[in-house]
Coordinates of C-alpha atoms and ligand atoms in Angstrom, one line a residue:
Chain T
X1 CA -17.2 -3.3 31.6
X2 CA -17.6 -1.3 28.5
X3 CA -15.9 -1.4 25.1
X4 CA -16.5 -0.4 21.5
X5 CA -15.4 -3.2 19.2
X6 CA -15.2 -2.1 15.6
X7 CA -15.2 -5.0 13.2
X8 CA -16.4 -5.6 9.7
X9 CA -19.0 -8.3 9.0
X10 CA -21.7 -9.7 11.1
X11 CA -22.2 -9.6 14.9
X12 CA -21.3 -13.3 15.0
X13 CA -18.0 -12.6 13.3
X14 CA -17.4 -9.5 15.5
X15 CA -17.7 -11.3 18.8
X16 CA -15.0 -13.8 17.6
X17 CA -12.4 -11.1 16.9
X18 CA -9.4 -10.9 19.3
X19 CA -10.6 -7.5 20.6
X20 CA -13.9 -8.9 21.6
X21 CA -12.6 -12.1 23.0
X22 CA -10.4 -10.0 25.3
X23 CA -13.5 -8.5 26.8
X24 CA -15.6 -11.7 27.1
X25 CA -15.5 -15.3 25.9
X26 CA -17.6 -15.9 22.7
X27 CA -19.7 -18.4 24.6
X28 CA -20.8 -15.7 27.1
X29 CA -21.7 -13.0 24.6
X30 CA -25.3 -14.2 23.9
X31 CA -25.9 -14.6 27.6
X32 CA -25.3 -10.9 28.3
X33 CA -28.4 -10.0 26.4
X34 CA -32.0 -11.0 27.0
X35 CA -33.8 -12.6 24.0
X36 CA -37.1 -10.9 23.0
X37 CA -40.3 -12.6 21.9
X38 CA -39.1 -12.3 18.3
X39 CA -35.4 -11.8 18.3
X40 CA -32.4 -13.8 19.7
X41 CA -29.8 -11.9 21.7
X42 CA -27.3 -11.5 18.8
X43 CA -30.1 -10.5 16.4
X44 CA -31.0 -7.7 18.9
X45 CA -27.3 -6.6 18.9
X46 CA -27.4 -6.6 15.2
X47 CA -30.0 -3.9 15.1
X48 CA -27.4 -1.5 16.6
X49 CA -24.7 -2.7 14.2
X50 CA -26.9 -1.9 11.2
X51 CA -27.8 1.5 12.5
X52 CA -24.2 2.5 13.2
X53 CA -23.0 1.9 9.7
X54 CA -26.1 3.5 8.2
X55 CA -25.7 6.7 10.3
X56 CA -22.1 7.2 9.5
X57 CA -22.5 6.5 5.8
X58 CA -25.5 8.9 5.8
X59 CA -23.3 11.6 7.2
X60 CA -20.7 11.2 4.5
X61 CA -23.4 11.2 1.8
X62 CA -24.5 14.6 3.0
X63 CA -21.0 16.0 2.8
X64 CA -20.0 14.5 -0.5
X65 CA -22.9 14.8 -3.0
X66 CA -20.5 15.3 -5.9
X67 CA -18.7 12.0 -5.3
X68 CA -22.0 10.2 -5.0
X69 CA -23.0 11.6 -8.4
X70 CA -19.7 10.7 -9.9
X71 CA -19.7 7.1 -8.8
X72 CA -23.3 6.3 -8.2
X73 CA -24.9 5.5 -4.8
X74 CA -23.7 1.9 -4.6
X75 CA -20.0 2.6 -5.2
X76 CA -20.0 5.6 -3.0
X77 CA -21.6 3.7 -0.1
X78 CA -19.0 0.9 -0.6
X79 CA -16.2 3.5 -0.3
X80 CA -17.9 5.1 2.6
X81 CA -18.1 1.8 4.5
X82 CA -14.4 1.2 3.8
X83 CA -13.6 4.7 5.0
X84 CA -15.7 4.4 8.2
X85 CA -13.9 1.2 9.0
X86 CA -10.5 2.9 8.6
X87 CA -11.6 6.1 10.3
X88 CA -14.0 5.4 13.1
X89 CA -15.6 8.6 14.6
X90 CA -13.7 10.0 17.6
X91 CA -15.8 13.1 18.0
X92 CA -19.2 14.0 19.5
X93 CA -20.0 15.5 16.1
X94 CA -20.4 13.9 12.7
X95 CA -19.6 17.3 11.1
X96 CA -16.0 16.5 10.6
X97 CA -16.3 12.7 10.0
X98 CA -15.3 13.0 6.4
X99 CA -12.2 15.2 6.8
X100 CA -9.8 12.5 5.8
X101 CA -11.9 11.3 2.8
X102 CA -9.8 13.2 0.2
X103 CA -6.6 11.6 1.3
X104 CA -8.4 8.2 1.5
X105 CA -9.6 8.3 -2.1
X106 CA -6.1 7.8 -3.7
X107 CA -5.5 4.8 -1.3
X108 CA -8.4 2.8 -2.7
X109 CA -7.6 0.7 -5.7
X110 CA -9.8 0.4 -8.7
X111 CA -11.8 3.6 -8.3
X112 CA -13.1 5.1 -11.5
X113 CA -11.9 8.6 -12.4
X114 CA -9.7 8.6 -9.4
X115 CA -7.7 11.7 -10.3
X116 CA -10.7 13.8 -10.9
X117 CA -12.4 12.3 -7.8
X118 CA -9.4 13.5 -5.7
X119 CA -10.0 17.1 -6.8
X120 CA -13.7 16.8 -6.3
X121 CA -13.3 15.4 -2.8
X122 CA -10.9 18.2 -1.8
X123 CA -13.4 20.8 -3.2
X124 CA -16.3 19.2 -1.3
X125 CA -14.3 19.1 1.9
X126 CA -13.4 22.8 1.5
X127 CA -17.1 23.5 1.0
X128 CA -18.1 21.8 4.3
X129 CA -15.3 23.7 6.1
X130 CA -16.4 27.1 4.6
X131 CA -20.0 26.3 5.4
X132 CA -19.3 26.0 9.1
X133 CA -16.6 28.6 9.6
X134 CA -17.2 31.5 11.9
X135 CA -18.7 34.6 10.4
X136 CA -16.3 37.6 10.1
X137 CA -17.3 41.1 9.3
X138 CA -16.0 42.2 5.8
X139 CA -13.8 45.2 5.2
X140 CA -15.1 47.8 2.9
X141 CA -13.3 49.1 -0.2
X142 CA -13.2 52.5 1.4
X143 CA -10.4 51.2 3.6
X144 CA -7.9 51.6 0.7
X145 CA -9.3 54.8 -0.8
X146 CA -7.0 57.8 -1.0
X147 CA -3.7 56.1 -0.2
X148 CA -0.3 57.1 -1.6
X149 CA 1.5 54.7 -3.8
X150 CA 4.0 54.1 -1.0
X151 CA 1.2 53.2 1.4
X152 CA -0.3 50.8 -1.1
X153 CA 2.8 48.7 -1.2
X154 CA 2.7 48.3 2.6
X155 CA -1.0 47.2 2.7
X156 CA -1.8 43.9 4.3
X157 CA -5.1 42.1 3.7
X158 CA -6.7 39.4 5.9
X159 CA -9.2 37.1 4.2
X160 CA -12.5 36.4 5.9
X161 CA -12.5 33.1 7.9
X162 CA -15.1 31.4 5.7
X163 CA -12.7 31.1 2.7
X164 CA -10.4 28.3 1.4
X165 CA -8.1 28.3 -1.6
X166 CA -7.7 25.3 -3.9
X167 CA -5.4 24.4 -6.8
X168 CA -6.9 21.6 -8.9
X169 CA -6.1 19.6 -12.1
X170 CA -9.8 19.7 -13.1
X171 CA -12.6 22.3 -12.9
X172 CA -14.3 20.4 -10.2
X173 CA -16.4 23.5 -9.2
X174 CA -18.1 23.4 -12.6
X175 CA -19.0 19.8 -12.0
X176 CA -20.3 20.7 -8.5
X177 CA -22.4 23.5 -9.8
X178 CA -24.1 21.1 -12.3
X179 CA -24.7 18.6 -9.5
X180 CA -26.4 21.3 -7.5
X181 CA -28.6 22.1 -10.5
X182 CA -29.7 18.4 -10.3
X183 CA -27.9 17.6 -13.5
X184 CA -25.8 14.5 -14.1
X185 CA -22.7 16.0 -15.7
X186 CA -19.9 14.0 -17.3
X187 CA -16.6 14.1 -15.5
X188 CA -14.7 17.0 -17.0
X189 CA -11.4 16.9 -19.0
X190 CA -8.3 18.1 -17.1
X191 CA -7.9 21.9 -16.9
X192 CA -5.7 23.6 -14.3
X193 CA -8.0 25.5 -12.0
X194 CA -7.3 27.9 -9.2
X195 CA -10.3 28.4 -7.0
X196 CA -11.4 30.4 -4.0
X197 CA -14.3 28.8 -2.1
X198 CA -16.1 31.3 0.1
X199 CA -19.3 32.3 1.7
X200 CA -21.3 35.4 1.2
X201 CA -24.7 36.0 2.8
X202 CA -24.6 32.4 3.9
X203 CA -24.3 31.1 0.3
X204 CA -21.4 28.9 -0.8
X205 CA -19.6 30.5 -3.8
X206 CA -16.7 29.7 -6.1
X207 CA -14.3 32.3 -7.6
X208 CA -12.1 30.8 -10.3
X209 CA -8.9 32.8 -10.8
X210 CA -6.1 33.1 -13.3
X211 CA -2.6 32.1 -12.0
X212 CA -1.3 35.7 -11.4
X213 CA -4.3 36.8 -9.4
X214 CA -4.3 33.5 -7.4
X215 CA -0.6 33.9 -6.6
X216 CA -1.2 37.5 -5.4
X217 CA -4.2 36.4 -3.2
X218 CA -2.3 33.5 -1.8
X219 CA 0.6 35.8 -0.7
X220 CA -1.9 38.2 0.9
X221 CA -3.6 35.3 2.6
X222 CA -0.2 34.3 4.1
X223 CA 0.1 37.8 5.6
X224 CA 2.5 39.3 3.0
X225 CA 2.3 42.9 2.0
X226 CA 0.8 44.0 -1.3
X227 CA 4.3 44.8 -2.6
X228 CA 5.4 41.2 -1.8
X229 CA 2.3 39.9 -3.4
X230 CA 2.9 41.8 -6.6
X231 CA 6.3 40.3 -6.9
X232 CA 4.8 36.8 -6.7
X233 CA 2.2 37.8 -9.2
X234 CA 4.9 38.9 -11.7
X235 CA 6.5 35.5 -11.3
X236 CA 3.2 33.8 -12.0
X237 CA 2.8 35.5 -15.3
X238 CA 2.5 39.2 -14.5
X239 CA -0.4 41.6 -14.4
X240 CA -0.9 45.3 -15.3
X241 CA -1.9 47.9 -12.7
X242 CA -5.3 47.8 -14.4
X243 CA -5.6 44.1 -13.7
X244 CA -4.6 44.5 -10.1
X245 CA -7.2 47.1 -9.8
X246 CA -9.8 44.8 -11.3
X247 CA -8.8 42.0 -8.9
X248 CA -9.3 44.2 -5.9
X249 CA -12.6 45.5 -7.1
X250 CA -13.9 42.0 -7.4
X251 CA -12.4 40.8 -4.1
X252 CA -14.0 43.7 -2.2
X253 CA -17.3 43.2 -4.0
X254 CA -17.2 39.6 -3.0
X255 CA -16.3 40.6 0.6
X256 CA -13.2 38.4 0.7
X257 CA -11.3 40.5 3.3
X258 CA -12.1 41.0 6.9
X259 CA -9.2 43.4 7.6
X260 CA -6.9 45.8 5.8
X261 CA -4.0 47.5 7.5
X262 CA -0.9 49.5 6.6
X263 CA 2.2 47.6 7.7
Chain A
X1 CA -46.9 28.0 37.2
X2 CA -43.3 26.7 37.3
X3 CA -42.0 23.2 38.0
X4 CA -39.5 22.2 40.8
X5 CA -36.6 23.7 38.8
X6 CA -38.5 27.0 38.6
X7 CA -39.1 26.6 34.9
X8 CA -42.4 27.4 33.2
X9 CA -44.5 25.1 31.1
X10 CA -43.5 26.3 27.6
X11 CA -46.5 24.8 26.0
X12 CA -46.2 22.9 22.7
X13 CA -43.1 23.0 20.5
X14 CA -41.5 21.3 17.6
X15 CA -37.9 20.5 16.7
X16 CA -36.1 23.1 14.7
X17 CA -35.2 21.5 11.4
X18 CA -33.2 22.8 8.4
X19 CA -35.9 22.2 5.9
X20 CA -38.2 24.6 7.8
X21 CA -35.6 27.4 8.0
X22 CA -36.9 29.4 4.9
X23 CA -40.5 29.2 6.1
X24 CA -39.6 30.3 9.7
X25 CA -37.4 33.2 8.5
X26 CA -39.9 34.4 6.0
X27 CA -43.1 34.1 8.1
X28 CA -42.2 33.8 11.8
X29 CA -45.0 31.4 12.3
X30 CA -46.9 31.0 15.5
X31 CA -45.1 28.4 17.7
X32 CA -44.8 28.2 21.5
X33 CA -41.1 27.1 21.4
X34 CA -38.4 25.2 19.6
X35 CA -36.1 22.5 20.5
X36 CA -32.7 22.3 18.8
X37 CA -30.3 19.4 18.4
X38 CA -27.3 20.9 20.2
X39 CA -24.6 19.1 18.2
X40 CA -26.0 20.6 14.9
X41 CA -25.2 24.1 16.1
X42 CA -22.2 23.7 18.3
X43 CA -19.5 23.8 15.7
X44 CA -20.9 26.1 13.0
X45 CA -20.7 29.8 12.5
X46 CA -22.5 29.6 9.2
X47 CA -26.2 29.7 8.2
X48 CA -27.4 27.4 10.9
X49 CA -25.9 29.7 13.6
X50 CA -27.4 32.7 11.9
X51 CA -30.9 31.2 11.7
X52 CA -30.6 29.9 15.3
X53 CA -29.8 33.4 16.6
X54 CA -32.8 34.9 14.8
X55 CA -35.0 32.1 16.1
X56 CA -33.7 32.5 19.7
X57 CA -34.6 36.2 19.5
X58 CA -38.2 35.4 18.9
X59 CA -39.0 32.0 20.5
X60 CA -38.0 30.2 23.7
X61 CA -35.3 27.6 22.8
X62 CA -34.5 24.4 24.5
X63 CA -31.3 22.3 23.8
X64 CA -31.5 18.6 23.2
X65 CA -28.2 16.7 22.8
X66 CA -27.1 13.1 22.0
X67 CA -23.4 13.2 23.2
X68 CA -23.4 13.7 27.0
X69 CA -23.0 10.0 27.3
X70 CA -23.9 9.8 31.0
X71 CA -23.6 6.0 30.9
X72 CA -20.1 5.9 29.5
X73 CA -17.0 4.9 31.6
X74 CA -14.9 7.4 29.8
X75 CA -14.1 10.6 31.7
X76 CA -16.7 13.3 31.4
X77 CA -16.0 15.3 28.2
X78 CA -15.5 18.8 29.4
X79 CA -14.5 20.1 26.0
X80 CA -18.0 19.1 24.8
X81 CA -19.7 20.5 27.9
X82 CA -17.9 23.8 27.4
X83 CA -19.3 24.2 23.9
X84 CA -22.7 23.1 25.2
X85 CA -22.6 25.7 27.9
X86 CA -21.6 28.4 25.4
X87 CA -24.4 27.5 23.1
X88 CA -26.9 27.6 26.0
X89 CA -25.7 31.1 26.9
X90 CA -26.0 32.3 23.3
X91 CA -29.5 30.9 22.7
X92 CA -30.7 31.6 26.3
X93 CA -31.7 27.9 26.4
X94 CA -34.3 27.3 29.0
X95 CA -32.8 23.9 29.8
X96 CA -30.5 21.2 28.4
X97 CA -31.5 17.6 27.9
X98 CA -29.8 14.4 26.8
X99 CA -30.4 10.7 27.1
X100 CA -30.0 7.9 29.6
X101 CA -27.5 6.0 27.6
X102 CA -23.8 5.8 26.5
X103 CA -22.6 6.8 23.0
X104 CA -19.1 5.4 23.1
X105 CA -16.0 4.6 25.1
X106 CA -12.2 4.8 24.7
X107 CA -12.6 7.9 22.6
X108 CA -14.7 6.1 20.0
X109 CA -18.1 7.4 19.2
X110 CA -20.9 5.3 17.8
X111 CA -23.3 8.2 17.5
X112 CA -26.0 6.0 18.8
X113 CA -28.0 6.0 22.1
X114 CA -26.7 2.7 23.5
X115 CA -28.6 1.0 26.3
X116 CA -26.9 0.2 29.6
X117 CA -27.4 -2.4 32.2
X118 CA -29.6 -1.1 35.0
X119 CA -27.7 -2.2 38.2
X120 CA -26.8 -0.6 41.5
X121 CA -23.3 0.0 40.3
X122 CA -24.3 1.7 37.0
X123 CA -26.8 3.8 39.0
X124 CA -24.1 5.1 41.3
X125 CA -22.0 5.8 38.3
X126 CA -24.6 7.7 36.3
X127 CA -25.8 9.7 39.4
X128 CA -22.2 10.9 40.0
X129 CA -21.7 11.9 36.4
X130 CA -25.0 13.7 36.2
X131 CA -24.2 15.7 39.3
X132 CA -20.8 16.6 37.9
X133 CA -22.4 17.7 34.6
X134 CA -25.1 19.8 36.2
X135 CA -22.5 21.5 38.5
X136 CA -20.5 22.4 35.4
X137 CA -23.4 23.6 33.3
X138 CA -25.0 25.5 36.1
X139 CA -28.3 24.7 34.6
X140 CA -31.0 22.0 35.0
X141 CA -30.4 18.9 32.9
X142 CA -33.2 16.6 31.9
X143 CA -32.5 13.0 30.9
X144 CA -34.7 11.1 28.4
X145 CA -35.6 7.5 28.3
X146 CA -34.2 6.2 25.0
X147 CA -35.7 3.7 22.6
X148 CA -33.8 0.5 23.0
X149 CA -33.5 -2.7 21.0
X150 CA -31.9 -4.9 23.6
X151 CA -31.9 -5.5 27.4
X152 CA -29.1 -6.8 29.5
X153 CA -29.5 -10.0 31.6
X154 CA -27.6 -8.3 34.4
X155 CA -30.2 -5.5 34.9
X156 CA -31.7 -5.6 38.4
X157 CA -33.9 -2.4 37.9
X158 CA -36.5 -1.7 35.3
X159 CA -35.6 1.2 33.1
X160 CA -38.4 3.4 34.5
X161 CA -37.3 2.7 38.1
X162 CA -33.6 3.3 37.2
X163 CA -34.4 6.6 35.5
X164 CA -36.5 7.7 38.4
X165 CA -33.7 6.9 40.8
X166 CA -31.2 8.8 38.7
X167 CA -33.5 11.8 38.9
X168 CA -34.2 11.5 42.6
X169 CA -30.6 11.0 43.5
X170 CA -28.9 13.5 41.2
X171 CA -31.6 16.2 41.1
X172 CA -32.0 16.0 37.4
X173 CA -35.4 16.0 35.6
X174 CA -36.9 13.5 33.3
X175 CA -37.6 14.1 29.7
X176 CA -40.3 11.5 29.2
X177 CA -40.4 10.4 25.6
X178 CA -43.8 8.7 25.4
X179 CA -43.1 7.2 22.0
X180 CA -39.9 5.7 23.3
X181 CA -41.8 4.1 26.1
X182 CA -44.1 2.6 23.5
X183 CA -41.2 1.5 21.3
X184 CA -39.3 -0.1 24.1
X185 CA -42.4 -1.7 25.6
X186 CA -43.0 -3.4 22.2
X187 CA -39.4 -4.4 21.9
X188 CA -39.0 -5.8 25.4
X189 CA -42.5 -6.9 26.2
X190 CA -43.3 -4.7 29.2
X191 CA -46.4 -2.7 29.9
X192 CA -46.1 0.9 28.7
X193 CA -49.0 2.2 30.8
X194 CA -47.4 0.8 34.0
X195 CA -44.1 2.3 33.0
X196 CA -45.5 5.9 32.7
X197 CA -47.7 5.5 35.8
X198 CA -44.6 4.8 37.9
X199 CA -42.5 7.8 36.9
X200 CA -42.7 10.4 39.7
X201 CA -45.0 13.1 38.2
X202 CA -43.0 16.0 39.7
X203 CA -39.8 14.8 38.0
X204 CA -41.3 14.9 34.5
X205 CA -39.9 18.1 33.1
X206 CA -40.5 17.7 29.4
X207 CA -42.4 15.3 27.1
X208 CA -41.4 14.1 23.6
X209 CA -43.8 12.7 21.1
X210 CA -42.8 11.2 17.7
X211 CA -43.6 8.6 15.1
X212 CA -41.8 5.3 14.6
X213 CA -41.3 2.4 12.1
X214 CA -42.7 -1.0 12.9
X215 CA -40.4 -3.7 11.5
X216 CA -42.6 -6.6 12.7
X217 CA -40.0 -8.2 14.9
X218 CA -39.2 -4.8 16.6
X219 CA -40.0 -1.1 16.3
X220 CA -37.4 1.4 15.3
X221 CA -37.5 4.9 16.7
X222 CA -37.3 6.7 13.4
X223 CA -39.1 10.0 14.1
X224 CA -40.4 9.6 10.5
X225 CA -44.2 9.7 10.8
X226 CA -47.2 10.9 12.7
X227 CA -47.6 9.9 16.4
X228 CA -49.7 6.7 16.6
X229 CA -53.0 6.5 18.5
X230 CA -51.6 4.3 21.2
X231 CA -48.9 6.9 22.0
X232 CA -51.5 9.7 22.1
X233 CA -53.4 7.6 24.6
X234 CA -50.3 7.1 26.7
X235 CA -49.7 10.9 26.4
X236 CA -53.2 11.6 27.8
X237 CA -52.4 9.2 30.6
X238 CA -49.2 11.1 31.5
X239 CA -50.9 14.5 31.3
X240 CA -53.6 13.4 33.7
X241 CA -50.9 12.7 36.3
X242 CA -48.3 15.3 35.4
X243 CA -50.4 18.2 34.3
X244 CA -48.9 21.0 32.3
X245 CA -45.5 19.8 31.0
X246 CA -43.8 21.3 28.0
X247 CA -44.4 19.0 25.1
X248 CA -42.5 18.6 21.9
X249 CA -43.0 16.9 18.5
X250 CA -39.9 15.3 17.1
X251 CA -39.8 14.7 13.3
X252 CA -36.4 13.9 11.7
X253 CA -36.9 11.7 8.7
X254 CA -39.0 12.5 5.7
X255 CA -39.8 15.8 7.5
X256 CA -43.1 17.2 6.1
X257 CA -44.1 20.8 5.9
X258 CA -43.9 23.1 8.9
X259 CA -47.7 23.2 9.1
X260 CA -47.9 19.4 9.3
X261 CA -45.5 19.1 12.1
X262 CA -47.1 22.0 13.9
X263 CA -50.5 20.4 13.5
X264 CA -49.1 17.5 15.5
X265 CA -48.1 19.9 18.3
X266 CA -51.6 21.5 18.3
X267 CA -53.0 18.0 18.4
X268 CA -51.0 17.4 21.6
X269 CA -52.5 20.6 23.0
X270 CA -56.0 19.3 22.3
X271 CA -55.2 16.0 24.0
X272 CA -53.8 17.7 27.0
X273 CA -56.8 20.0 27.3
X274 CA -59.0 16.9 27.1
X275 CA -60.9 17.7 24.0
X276 CA -59.6 15.3 21.4
X277 CA -59.6 17.3 18.1
X278 CA -60.1 14.1 16.1
X279 CA -63.0 12.8 18.2
X280 CA -61.9 9.2 17.5
X281 CA -60.7 8.4 21.0
X282 CA -62.8 8.1 24.2
X283 CA -61.5 10.4 27.0
Ligands
FE2_1 FE1 -37.1 11.8 22.1

């Protein structure tokens, strides 16, 4: 007989839940465990209960330092306990335990600065994903040197794997950077923000972008050609050839592409 | 000299921990070997993977996991084992270890080393699973005695007897965590010396040493401190019987400097060689 019974509250309460009673009668539970010199059977079981919660909450604290700063430790831990109750771990790794936290945040009533928190949570999730992504070799700018205009239009660019794109209502990345400097920043005012989160030389980096550049990059990331991307860019507010050139200079410098090909 | 699995005594190692990455990469300090926590490196291609590859180029690496769940009644998780095997290949891991425990069931994971009842039935179950796992991994697997905080009334074997039987019947090795013996002995009221004396010496494939936290009513296996004197004495006792067995210091909470952890490994060396560096204990 083996079962994992997830219940909130004490061990005494947990063994009375329907799921537990299905496994064994309440009266038999203490009899399954030997008492020690100092602890009764259920007190011994409680040692494990405490450690389970602690371990999962600890894992979330590591992944969401920004939210901890925003709400303070106590509120964050309260949210983490609610989250863990709703999303028990189903994997051998705790790495991805917090993947549903951004969508969980708007479901919790009464959270302070909830709209900003949603952006911040999405950014922190993107950072953990980018941190763990497979390394991919970066394409060099030389790959697009000496091409004709016609060839330019047919270029396709594949971003490196350790990269995620985010559209936010707040500049959550500025908040995160302040948190990383050990500051206690105030929650920012709303400001539409387009952001690329990426990794270079094993460091997590942010590249904020204006709407046209972001639209172009997004099209390229979806596998479209440069010509198709330029159309999307014009719709998002336009951009001169000089601007496009500047974008690509930065993107190659930041090693955002792993492959360039002529379609 | 090699053991019954044809593996050498690697000497004295420490657990590879993130806080020590900068120091290791910058100085390549003297160290016999490193043990990694398998799950910390299985699903990452970022900095941890990069550091591990560099470390594995220079030092022998051994893999220690927490999710094999040999005591679970869920089917063996081959998706997990596949990743474990791939990591072992990449790091040229000398061996793979895990714990005599279960971590979850019905797909839920508690991320804890849960104790199991030690009965004939559970023995058969664990032996079968360990055989299946070793066949798949094509590599020796060593099982560690966990620290535990409760015992089942249904147990008919002691933990030490049970673990020895698992090893004899499945062919696996024993990773004897001497601190865990001490912790469990305190928590359950058994004799730690007797426990270690009765483990078949030729099955002891690796040794763990660590610090713990005494809560008064029970001891928690926190890996948060120096090894206590009583555990050093138990270690000496094991060494007298088992001889040269690869020994590792685990330090996971409030991890101090690399030098401090390494000093603990060198202290183990002094103990094993019989010349107590501190001079405070009688031989
Ligand atoms: Fe251990």
